Structures are given as C-alpha cells and as structure tokens.
CSV table of C-alpha atoms in Angstrom, one decimal:
chain,number,residue,atom,x,y,z
D,1,UNK,CA,-29.2,15.9,27.2
D,2,UNK,CA,-26.4,15.7,29.8
D,3,UNK,CA,-25.2,12.5,31.2
D,4,UNK,CA,-23.5,11.8,34.6
D,5,UNK,CA,-21.4,8.6,34.4
D,6,UNK,CA,-20.7,7.5,38.0
D,7,UNK,CA,-17.7,5.3,38.8
D,8,UNK,CA,-19.7,3.1,41.2
D,9,UNK,CA,-16.9,1.4,43.1
D,10,UNK,CA,-14.8,4.5,43.3
D,11,UNK,CA,-17.7,6.5,44.8
D,12,UNK,CA,-18.7,3.7,47.1
D,13,UNK,CA,-15.1,3.1,48.4
D,14,UNK,CA,-14.6,6.9,48.9
D,15,UNK,CA,-17.6,7.1,51.2
D,16,UNK,CA,-16.8,3.8,52.9
D,17,UNK,CA,-13.5,5.4,54.0
D,18,UNK,CA,-15.3,8.5,55.4
D,19,UNK,CA,-16.4,9.0,59.0
D,20,UNK,CA,-18.3,6.0,60.3
D,21,UNK,CA,-22.1,6.0,60.2
D,22,UNK,CA,-24.0,3.1,61.8
D,23,UNK,CA,-27.4,1.6,61.7
D,24,UNK,CA,-27.2,-0.7,64.7
D,25,UNK,CA,-23.9,-2.6,64.1
D,26,UNK,CA,-24.0,-2.2,60.4
D,27,UNK,CA,-21.8,0.5,58.7
D,28,UNK,CA,-23.9,2.6,56.3
D,29,UNK,CA,-21.7,5.5,55.4
D,30,UNK,CA,-21.0,4.2,51.9
D,31,UNK,CA,-24.7,3.9,51.1
D,32,UNK,CA,-25.6,7.2,52.6
D,33,UNK,CA,-22.8,9.1,50.9
D,34,UNK,CA,-23.4,7.4,47.6
D,35,UNK,CA,-27.1,8.3,47.3
D,36,UNK,CA,-26.5,11.8,48.6
D,37,UNK,CA,-23.8,12.6,46.1
D,38,UNK,CA,-25.4,11.1,43.0
D,39,UNK,CA,-28.4,13.3,43.8
D,40,UNK,CA,-26.1,16.3,44.4
D,41,UNK,CA,-24.2,16.0,41.2
D,42,UNK,CA,-27.2,15.2,39.0
D,43,UNK,CA,-28.8,18.4,40.4
D,44,UNK,CA,-25.8,20.6,40.0
D,45,UNK,CA,-24.8,19.4,36.5
D,46,UNK,CA,-28.4,19.0,35.3
D,47,UNK,CA,-27.5,15.5,34.1
D,48,UNK,CA,-29.0,12.0,33.9
D,49,UNK,CA,-27.0,9.8,36.3
D,50,UNK,CA,-25.9,6.3,35.2
D,51,UNK,CA,-23.9,4.1,37.5
D,52,UNK,CA,-21.1,2.0,36.1
D,53,UNK,CA,-20.0,-1.0,38.1
D,54,UNK,CA,-16.9,-3.3,37.9
D,55,UNK,CA,-17.5,-6.9,37.3
D,56,UNK,CA,-14.9,-9.6,37.8
D,57,UNK,CA,-12.1,-9.8,35.3
D,58,UNK,CA,-8.5,-11.2,35.2
D,59,UNK,CA,-7.9,-10.0,31.7
D,60,UNK,CA,-5.3,-7.4,32.7
D,61,UNK,CA,-3.7,-9.7,35.2
D,62,UNK,CA,-3.5,-12.5,32.5
D,63,UNK,CA,-1.7,-9.9,30.3
D,64,UNK,CA,0.5,-8.5,33.2
D,65,UNK,CA,0.6,-10.8,36.3
D,66,UNK,CA,1.7,-8.0,38.6
D,67,UNK,CA,-1.4,-5.9,37.9
D,68,UNK,CA,-2.9,-4.8,41.2
D,69,UNK,CA,-1.1,-7.6,43.0
D,70,UNK,CA,-0.1,-5.1,45.7
D,71,UNK,CA,-3.8,-4.9,46.8
D,72,UNK,CA,-4.3,-8.6,47.4
D,73,UNK,CA,-2.9,-8.8,51.0
D,74,UNK,CA,-3.5,-5.2,52.2
D,75,UNK,CA,-5.7,-5.8,55.4
D,76,UNK,CA,-7.0,-2.2,55.4
D,77,UNK,CA,-8.2,-2.4,51.8
D,78,UNK,CA,-9.7,-5.9,52.4
D,79,UNK,CA,-11.6,-4.6,55.5
D,80,UNK,CA,-12.9,-1.5,53.6
D,81,UNK,CA,-14.1,-3.6,50.7
D,82,UNK,CA,-15.9,-6.1,53.0
D,83,UNK,CA,-17.7,-3.2,54.7
D,84,UNK,CA,-18.7,-1.8,51.3
D,85,UNK,CA,-19.9,-5.2,50.0
D,86,UNK,CA,-22.5,-5.4,52.7
D,87,UNK,CA,-24.0,-2.1,51.7
D,88,UNK,CA,-23.8,-2.5,47.9
D,89,UNK,CA,-27.1,-4.4,47.6
D,90,UNK,CA,-28.8,-1.5,49.3
D,91,UNK,CA,-27.2,0.9,46.9
D,92,UNK,CA,-28.3,-1.1,43.9
D,93,UNK,CA,-31.9,-1.2,45.2
D,94,UNK,CA,-32.0,2.5,46.1
D,95,UNK,CA,-30.6,3.6,42.8
D,96,UNK,CA,-33.2,1.4,41.0
D,97,UNK,CA,-36.0,2.8,43.1
D,98,UNK,CA,-34.9,6.4,42.3
D,99,UNK,CA,-35.1,5.6,38.6
D,100,UNK,CA,-31.3,5.4,38.0
D,101,UNK,CA,-30.1,2.9,35.3
D,102,UNK,CA,-27.0,0.9,36.3
D,103,UNK,CA,-24.6,-1.0,34.1
D,104,UNK,CA,-22.4,-3.8,35.3
D,105,UNK,CA,-19.4,-4.8,33.2
D,106,UNK,CA,-19.6,-8.5,34.1
D,107,UNK,CA,-16.2,-9.4,32.6
D,108,UNK,CA,-14.4,-6.1,32.7
D,109,UNK,CA,-13.7,-3.0,34.8
D,110,UNK,CA,-15.9,0.1,35.0
D,111,UNK,CA,-13.0,2.0,33.4
D,112,UNK,CA,-13.3,0.1,30.2
D,113,UNK,CA,-17.1,0.5,30.3
D,114,UNK,CA,-16.7,4.2,30.6
D,115,UNK,CA,-14.3,4.3,27.6
D,116,UNK,CA,-16.8,2.3,25.6
D,117,UNK,CA,-19.7,4.6,26.5
D,118,UNK,CA,-17.8,7.8,25.9
D,119,UNK,CA,-16.7,6.5,22.4
D,120,UNK,CA,-20.3,5.5,21.5
D,121,UNK,CA,-22.4,8.1,23.2
D,122,UNK,CA,-20.4,11.4,23.1
D,123,UNK,CA,-20.7,11.8,19.3
D,124,UNK,CA,-24.5,11.5,19.3
D,125,UNK,CA,-26.3,14.7,18.4
D,126,UNK,CA,-28.7,14.6,21.3
D,127,UNK,CA,-25.8,14.5,23.8
D,128,UNK,CA,-24.8,17.9,25.0
D,129,UNK,CA,-22.3,16.9,27.6
D,130,UNK,CA,-21.0,13.9,29.6
D,131,UNK,CA,-19.7,14.3,33.1
D,132,UNK,CA,-17.4,11.5,34.6
D,133,UNK,CA,-17.7,11.4,38.4
D,134,UNK,CA,-14.8,9.4,39.7
D,135,UNK,CA,-11.8,9.4,42.0
D,136,UNK,CA,-9.7,7.8,39.3
D,137,UNK,CA,-7.3,10.1,37.4
D,138,UNK,CA,-7.1,7.4,34.6
D,139,UNK,CA,-10.5,8.7,33.4
D,140,UNK,CA,-8.9,12.1,32.5
D,141,UNK,CA,-7.9,10.4,29.2
D,142,UNK,CA,-11.6,10.3,28.3
D,143,UNK,CA,-12.0,14.1,28.3
D,144,UNK,CA,-13.3,15.5,25.0
D,145,UNK,CA,-15.0,18.7,23.8
D,146,UNK,CA,-18.2,17.5,25.4
D,147,UNK,CA,-16.8,15.2,28.1
D,148,UNK,CA,-15.6,16.5,31.5
D,149,UNK,CA,-13.9,14.8,34.4
D,150,UNK,CA,-15.3,15.6,37.8
D,151,UNK,CA,-13.5,14.6,41.0
D,152,UNK,CA,-15.6,13.0,43.7
D,153,UNK,CA,-13.1,14.2,46.3
D,154,UNK,CA,-14.1,17.3,48.2
D,155,UNK,CA,-10.5,18.3,48.7
D,156,UNK,CA,-9.5,17.8,45.0
D,157,UNK,CA,-7.1,20.4,43.6
D,158,UNK,CA,-9.0,20.4,40.4
D,159,UNK,CA,-12.7,19.7,41.0
D,160,UNK,CA,-13.6,19.6,37.3
D,161,UNK,CA,-11.4,19.3,34.2
D,162,UNK,CA,-12.9,20.1,30.8
D,163,UNK,CA,-11.3,20.0,27.4
D,164,UNK,CA,-10.8,23.8,27.2
D,165,UNK,CA,-8.8,23.8,30.4
D,166,UNK,CA,-7.1,20.5,30.0
D,167,UNK,CA,-3.6,21.7,29.4
D,168,UNK,CA,-3.8,24.4,32.1
D,169,UNK,CA,-5.1,22.0,34.8
D,170,UNK,CA,-3.2,18.8,33.9
D,171,UNK,CA,0.0,20.2,32.4
D,172,UNK,CA,-0.5,18.1,29.2
D,173,UNK,CA,-1.7,19.4,25.9
D,174,UNK,CA,-4.1,16.6,25.2
D,175,UNK,CA,-5.7,13.6,26.9
D,176,UNK,CA,-3.5,11.3,24.7
D,177,UNK,CA,-0.4,13.1,26.1
D,178,UNK,CA,-1.7,12.5,29.6
D,179,UNK,CA,-2.1,8.8,28.9
D,180,UNK,CA,1.5,8.6,27.5
D,181,UNK,CA,2.9,10.3,30.5
D,182,UNK,CA,1.2,7.8,32.8
D,183,UNK,CA,2.5,4.9,30.7
D,184,UNK,CA,6.1,6.3,31.0
D,185,UNK,CA,5.8,6.7,34.8
D,186,UNK,CA,3.8,3.6,35.6
D,187,UNK,CA,1.1,3.5,38.3
D,188,UNK,CA,2.0,2.5,41.8
D,189,UNK,CA,-1.7,2.2,42.8
D,190,UNK,CA,-2.2,-0.5,40.2
D,191,UNK,CA,1.3,-2.0,40.7
D,192,UNK,CA,2.4,-1.1,37.1
D,193,UNK,CA,6.1,-0.3,36.8
D,194,UNK,CA,7.3,2.5,34.6
D,195,UNK,CA,9.8,2.4,31.9
D,196,UNK,CA,12.6,3.3,34.3
D,197,UNK,CA,14.5,6.5,34.8
D,198,UNK,CA,11.5,8.8,33.7
D,199,UNK,CA,9.3,10.1,36.4
D,200,UNK,CA,6.6,12.8,36.5
D,201,UNK,CA,9.1,15.6,35.6
D,202,UNK,CA,10.7,13.7,32.8
D,203,UNK,CA,7.4,12.6,31.3
D,204,UNK,CA,6.1,16.1,31.3
D,205,UNK,CA,9.3,17.4,29.7
D,206,UNK,CA,9.2,14.8,26.9
D,207,UNK,CA,5.5,15.3,26.0
D,208,UNK,CA,5.8,19.1,26.2
D,209,UNK,CA,8.9,19.1,23.9
D,210,UNK,CA,7.8,16.5,21.3
D,211,UNK,CA,4.1,15.9,21.8
D,212,UNK,CA,4.4,12.1,21.8
D,213,UNK,CA,6.8,9.3,22.6
D,214,UNK,CA,6.6,8.1,19.0
D,215,UNK,CA,7.8,11.5,17.6
D,216,UNK,CA,10.8,11.6,19.9
D,217,UNK,CA,11.8,8.0,19.3
D,218,UNK,CA,11.5,8.3,15.6
D,219,UNK,CA,13.5,11.6,15.6
D,220,UNK,CA,16.3,10.3,17.7
D,221,UNK,CA,16.6,7.1,15.6
D,222,UNK,CA,16.6,9.0,12.2
D,223,UNK,CA,18.9,11.7,13.5
D,224,UNK,CA,16.4,14.6,13.1
D,225,UNK,CA,16.3,15.0,16.9
D,226,UNK,CA,19.4,15.2,19.1
D,227,UNK,CA,19.1,15.1,22.8
D,228,UNK,CA,22.5,15.9,24.3
D,229,UNK,CA,21.6,18.1,27.2
D,230,UNK,CA,19.2,18.3,30.1
D,231,UNK,CA,18.6,16.3,33.2
D,232,UNK,CA,16.8,13.5,31.3
D,233,UNK,CA,19.0,13.2,28.2
D,234,UNK,CA,20.3,9.7,29.1
D,235,UNK,CA,16.9,8.3,29.9
D,236,UNK,CA,15.3,9.8,26.7
D,237,UNK,CA,18.1,8.3,24.5
D,238,UNK,CA,17.8,4.9,26.2
D,239,UNK,CA,14.1,4.9,25.7
D,240,UNK,CA,14.5,5.6,22.0
D,241,UNK,CA,17.0,2.8,21.7
D,242,UNK,CA,14.7,0.4,23.7
D,243,UNK,CA,17.5,-0.2,26.3
D,244,UNK,CA,17.1,-2.8,29.0
D,245,UNK,CA,16.4,-1.3,32.4
D,246,UNK,CA,18.0,-3.3,35.2
D,247,UNK,CA,15.6,-1.9,37.9
D,248,UNK,CA,12.4,-2.9,36.0
D,249,UNK,CA,13.8,-5.9,34.3
D,250,UNK,CA,12.3,-4.9,31.0
D,251,UNK,CA,13.2,-3.0,27.8
D,252,UNK,CA,12.0,0.6,28.1
D,253,UNK,CA,10.0,0.9,24.9
D,254,UNK,CA,8.4,-2.5,25.5
D,255,UNK,CA,7.4,-1.4,29.0
D,256,UNK,CA,5.9,1.8,27.5
D,257,UNK,CA,3.9,-0.2,24.9
D,258,UNK,CA,2.8,-2.7,27.6
D,259,UNK,CA,1.6,0.2,29.8
D,260,UNK,CA,-0.3,1.9,27.0
D,261,UNK,CA,-2.1,-1.5,26.5
D,262,UNK,CA,-2.9,-1.7,30.2
D,263,UNK,CA,-4.0,1.9,30.6
D,264,UNK,CA,-5.7,2.9,27.4
D,265,UNK,CA,-9.5,3.2,28.0
D,266,UNK,CA,-10.6,4.7,24.6
D,267,UNK,CA,-9.0,1.9,22.6
D,268,UNK,CA,-9.1,-0.7,25.4
D,269,UNK,CA,-7.8,-4.1,24.7
D,270,UNK,CA,-10.0,-5.4,27.5
D,271,UNK,CA,-13.5,-4.4,26.6
D,272,UNK,CA,-16.6,-5.8,28.4
D,273,UNK,CA,-18.3,-8.5,26.3
D,274,UNK,CA,-21.1,-9.0,28.8
D,275,UNK,CA,-22.9,-5.9,30.2
D,276,UNK,CA,-25.8,-6.3,32.6
D,277,UNK,CA,-28.3,-3.5,32.6
D,278,UNK,CA,-30.3,-2.8,35.7
D,279,UNK,CA,-33.0,-0.4,34.5
D,280,UNK,CA,-34.2,2.3,36.8
D,281,UNK,CA,-37.7,1.7,38.0
D,282,UNK,CA,-38.9,4.7,40.0
D,283,UNK,CA,-40.7,3.6,43.1
D,284,UNK,CA,-40.7,6.3,45.8
D,285,UNK,CA,-42.4,4.0,48.3
D,286,UNK,CA,-39.7,1.4,47.9
D,287,UNK,CA,-37.0,4.0,48.3
D,288,UNK,CA,-38.8,5.3,51.4
D,289,UNK,CA,-38.9,1.9,52.9
D,290,UNK,CA,-35.1,1.4,52.3
D,291,UNK,CA,-34.5,4.8,54.0
D,292,UNK,CA,-36.4,3.6,57.1
D,293,UNK,CA,-34.5,0.3,57.1
D,294,UNK,CA,-31.2,2.1,57.0
D,295,UNK,CA,-32.3,4.9,59.3
D,296,UNK,CA,-31.6,7.7,56.7
D,297,UNK,CA,-33.8,10.2,58.4
D,298,UNK,CA,-32.4,13.3,56.6
D,299,UNK,CA,-33.6,11.8,53.3
D,300,UNK,CA,-37.0,11.3,54.8
D,301,UNK,CA,-37.5,14.7,56.3
D,302,UNK,CA,-38.7,16.1,53.0
D,303,UNK,CA,-38.9,13.1,50.7
D,304,UNK,CA,-40.7,14.9,47.9
D,305,UNK,CA,-37.9,17.5,47.6
D,306,UNK,CA,-35.1,14.8,48.0
D,307,UNK,CA,-36.4,12.8,45.0
D,308,UNK,CA,-37.0,15.8,42.8
D,309,UNK,CA,-33.6,15.7,40.9
D,310,UNK,CA,-34.2,12.0,40.1
D,311,UNK,CA,-37.7,12.7,38.8
D,312,UNK,CA,-36.3,15.6,36.7
D,313,UNK,CA,-33.3,13.9,35.1
D,314,UNK,CA,-33.9,10.1,35.2
C-alpha cells in the first residue's frame, strides 16, 4: 500500500495565492486547486491520500519567543490566510465526501504529525511507500528508503526527492545532514536565527567534510581535527568553542542545539498529544452538491471519472 500524506495548510495556501477564482464574491481558488491536486497526485502515485492539518500550538514559541514572529503583522499573509479560512470548511467537507481521511494535530503543527506518522507507519510491512506532498522543505528530513518528498509547486527545481537521489538532489549525504545544515543556517521564513557566520555554503562544506557537527566539534576540541585554512575556518573554530556571536546574541553551539530542537521532526520535542480524526465517508451526491454550490463545473462534467481515483485508493 502507498500513502500520500498531504500538508493541508501548505497545499491550501499555495492555491490561495494562485490566480483568483470566484463564485460570486467568494474566492474559491484554494478549494478548487486543493481538490484537483489531491486527486491528481493520488492517481499519479497510486496512493491513498491522507490530509494532515495544523492545529493551534504555542509550544515552539514558548520555547523560542521569536518563532514565526515575523508573520504576525504581515498584511499580505493575513489577507491570504483569511481568504483560505473561508474556504477551508468546504475543503474539509469535500475531502470527507470523497472518502479521504483527515487528521488534525489539535495542539501541534502538521510537520510534527508528519514526523510521528512516518516514524510509526513507514516501518509497517504492508506499507510500500509514503509520499509527502508539501511546499515545506523541512519535510525533506523525513525522507527514508520508502518515504519520498514531493513538491506541490509546479515550478519546483526538484519535483520529487527520494532516498536514492537524496545526496544528488539536495547536496547532503543524509536527511540528518540536511537537518543539521538548516540548524546551522537558521530559517528566515520561521524567524529562526542561525548560529552566525555560517550560511548555506559553510553548512554544506562542514557536513560534506565531517558528516556531522558533533564530529567536527569533538575533533577540534580533542585535537584530532585542525581547521587552519579555508573561507570558513574562523566560524568553524568558533562554533567548536561555543563562542558568543554578537550578531545573534547567542553562543553558537547553543544556537545550533536550540535550532535542532525547533526543527527536528522525527524526534520532535513538540509532538501532538491530541489528534482529531475526520474519517472519510464517501458520498458522491454530497460531493456533487458541494461542486454545484461552489460552481466547480469542470469536476461535474464527468463526475464518475473524476471520483474514480478516490474510489480506487481511499
């Protein structure tokens, strides 16, 4: 059995930002694109779709108050989210009527739910492959032998990243190395500062040369590794000595460890403790009525054909 884990908010926001589509005065492009693409990827990948939704959680912000603080007052993001929120109830209903099960991490993020599910479901003998449909590169750390990352973006440089091609496509030998590189650099989109002095190039060099931050730090401190040349020699030595970085206002190793805690999805420190399950309950008539309500005529032109992938895989 193949699974398609869909990052619900990521897919919804992506289509909400696409060309406007209206039913009367109501924007409906998010709902239209969401349903269309869940169908598309379930069909292409021969996989059972499951939608993962964010709940509400301040766990990461309690741990790191600056987390996502840059999004709070962005008027464009606020407007986009408001437009999507109006359509979300329709998406929930349409997915249910198509037989798609949805999981809501009531007190966590969909990222943490994805990590939890990959850890628990991927090893099961009946699971052939899991596909992660998202626009979030953080989910790349979840790639395994039977887990692939699929970009929802049509213009993505790498549309799909599997375990065999991970190093070739990402530049990092392992998903763990990818995570450590992100922790070194920080993440501007989530307002997480890096360790300071080590950007994308430096992170890639460090992980390529030593495989992990721990190996380099241990080697420099016990004398088995000497870094006395190269563009990043000063930053690497300062990292190993846990030097204070004036720009970030934090010691470098402490910032790295903090970022690993914030970013690690496989061993998340912020797991959902309450997961709401909305079981799929196939009802073609209910789906048809919702399509009429939203004026999704292209879905209705050959409804039997449109619902076929859901009947086959859900």
